[in-house]
Every structure is written in C-alpha cells, then in structure tokens.
Coordinates of C-alpha atoms and ligand atoms in Angstrom, one line a residue:
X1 CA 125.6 91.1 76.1
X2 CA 121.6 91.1 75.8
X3 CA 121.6 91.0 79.5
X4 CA 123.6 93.8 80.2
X5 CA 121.6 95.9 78.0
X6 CA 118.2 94.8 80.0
X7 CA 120.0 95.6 83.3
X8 CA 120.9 99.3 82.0
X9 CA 117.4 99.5 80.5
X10 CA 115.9 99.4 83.9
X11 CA 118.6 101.2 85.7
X12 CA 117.8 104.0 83.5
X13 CA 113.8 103.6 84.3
X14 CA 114.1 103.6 87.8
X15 CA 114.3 107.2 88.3
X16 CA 110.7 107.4 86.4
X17 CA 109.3 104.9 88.7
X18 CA 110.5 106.8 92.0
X19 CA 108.9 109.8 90.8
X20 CA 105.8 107.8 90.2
X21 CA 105.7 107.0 93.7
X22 CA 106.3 110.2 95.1
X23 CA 102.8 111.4 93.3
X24 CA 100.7 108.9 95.5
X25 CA 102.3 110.3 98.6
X26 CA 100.6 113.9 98.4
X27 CA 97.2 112.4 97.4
X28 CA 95.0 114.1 99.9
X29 CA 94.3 112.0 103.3
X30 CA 91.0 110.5 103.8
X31 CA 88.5 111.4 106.4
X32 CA 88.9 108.2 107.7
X33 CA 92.7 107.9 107.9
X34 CA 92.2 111.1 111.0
X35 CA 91.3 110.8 114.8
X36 CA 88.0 112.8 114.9
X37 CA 90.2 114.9 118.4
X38 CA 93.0 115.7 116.6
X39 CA 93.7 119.7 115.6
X40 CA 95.1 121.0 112.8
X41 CA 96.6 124.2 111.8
X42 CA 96.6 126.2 108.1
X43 CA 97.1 129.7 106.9
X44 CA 94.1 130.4 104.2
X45 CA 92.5 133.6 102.3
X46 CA 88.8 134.3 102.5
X47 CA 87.0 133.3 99.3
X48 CA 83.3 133.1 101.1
X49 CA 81.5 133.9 104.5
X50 CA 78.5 132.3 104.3
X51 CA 76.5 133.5 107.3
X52 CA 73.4 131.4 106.3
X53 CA 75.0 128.2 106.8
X54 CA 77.7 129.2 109.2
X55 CA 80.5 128.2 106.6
X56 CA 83.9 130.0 105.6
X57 CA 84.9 129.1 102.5
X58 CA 89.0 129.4 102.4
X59 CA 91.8 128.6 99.9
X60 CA 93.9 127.5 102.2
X61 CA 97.9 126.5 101.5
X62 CA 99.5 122.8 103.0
X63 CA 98.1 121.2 106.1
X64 CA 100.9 118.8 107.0
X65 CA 98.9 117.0 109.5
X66 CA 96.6 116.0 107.0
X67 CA 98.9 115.4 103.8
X68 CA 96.9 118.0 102.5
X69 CA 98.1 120.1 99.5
X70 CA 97.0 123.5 99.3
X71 CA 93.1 123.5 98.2
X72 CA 90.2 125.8 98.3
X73 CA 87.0 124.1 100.6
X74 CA 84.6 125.3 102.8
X75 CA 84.8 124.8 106.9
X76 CA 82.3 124.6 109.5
X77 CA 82.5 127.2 112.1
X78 CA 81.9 126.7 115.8
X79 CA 81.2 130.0 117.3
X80 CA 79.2 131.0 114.5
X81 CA 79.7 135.2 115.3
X82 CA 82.8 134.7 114.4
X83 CA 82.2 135.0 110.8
X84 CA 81.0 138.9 111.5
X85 CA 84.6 140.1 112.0
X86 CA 85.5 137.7 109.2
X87 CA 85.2 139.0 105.5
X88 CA 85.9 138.1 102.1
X89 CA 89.7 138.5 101.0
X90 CA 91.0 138.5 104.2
X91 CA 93.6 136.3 105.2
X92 CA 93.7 134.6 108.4
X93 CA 95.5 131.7 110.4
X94 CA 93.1 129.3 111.9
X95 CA 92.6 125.8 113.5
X96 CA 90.7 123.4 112.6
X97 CA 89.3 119.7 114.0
X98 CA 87.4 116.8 112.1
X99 CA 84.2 116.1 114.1
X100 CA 83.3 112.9 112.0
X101 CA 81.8 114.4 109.5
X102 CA 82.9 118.0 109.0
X103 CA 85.9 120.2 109.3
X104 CA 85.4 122.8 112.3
X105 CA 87.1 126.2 112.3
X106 CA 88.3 125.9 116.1
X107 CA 89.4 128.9 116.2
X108 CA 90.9 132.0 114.4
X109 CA 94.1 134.7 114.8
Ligands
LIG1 CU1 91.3 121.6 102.2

C-alpha cells in the first residue's frame, strides 16, 4: 500500500518536472554555441541610432536560429550610412551575422 502511494506521488510530480525542463530550453544561445558565417533573420523596432558608434539599438521579437527570445540589444552595423534612413521608432526587418565578437546588421528591408 505505501508503495502505491509513492508511485502516484511521483506520477503526479512529473508534470512539474517537464515544465522544468522546458524553461532551460529557451535560455538564450551562447556566442559560442553559433558558426561565426551563419545569418540570421529578426523583425525589431528602433529604440536607438547611435551614429557615433555605428550601433542600432533594437527590441527585437524571436530569432529562432539562435533560441533567442525576444530581447532588446544593440547591433553593429556594416554599412554604417545606413543608420541615416534609419530612425528611432521605426520598425524594420533585418539580417544579422555573428563576426566573433559582435552581432552585424547585414542588412535591412
Ligand atoms: Cu537579442
């Protein structure tokens, strides 16, 4: 009898534990864990053009490539005038790579 209650004790604790697991799955990737030629593609809405630095800040929604969850960061760009037809609020599609070190806006749409 004491048995039987263990084994519906646990059988009523899995679910818990599943859902557990589920939670380290949309940790964000590391850098490490992404081939530096790879390109990835994300929807995101202006929060900062930082013409000084040559940075686009975005809050950006899911990038599935990268088990990312939606997140605000900033991005390196690499054809710098593109920030002039970029401004703050705006929302754009946009590719991105990894060049070791940074994330580089590839390009825009
Ligand atoms: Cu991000």
């Amino acid at each position: 009898m004491k048995r039987l209650n263990l084994f519906i004790l646990i059988a009523a604790l899995m679910p818990f534990a599943a859902v557990a697991h589920a939670g380290d799955i949309r940790e964000p990737a590391s850098p490490f864990d992404t081939g530096t030629s790879a390109t990835h593609h994300a929807t995101g809405k202006i929060a900062k053009v930082d013409g000084t630095a040559n940075m686009l800040t975005l809050a950006h929604g899911p990038v599935t490539t990268l088990n990312w969850p939606p997140m605000t960061m900033a991005f390196g760009v690499q054809n710098t005038r593109l920030l002039d037809k970029l401004s703050e609020g705006q929302t754009i599609d946009f590719e991105f790579t990894y060049d070791g070190s940074n994330y580089i806006i590839t390009e825009v749409q």
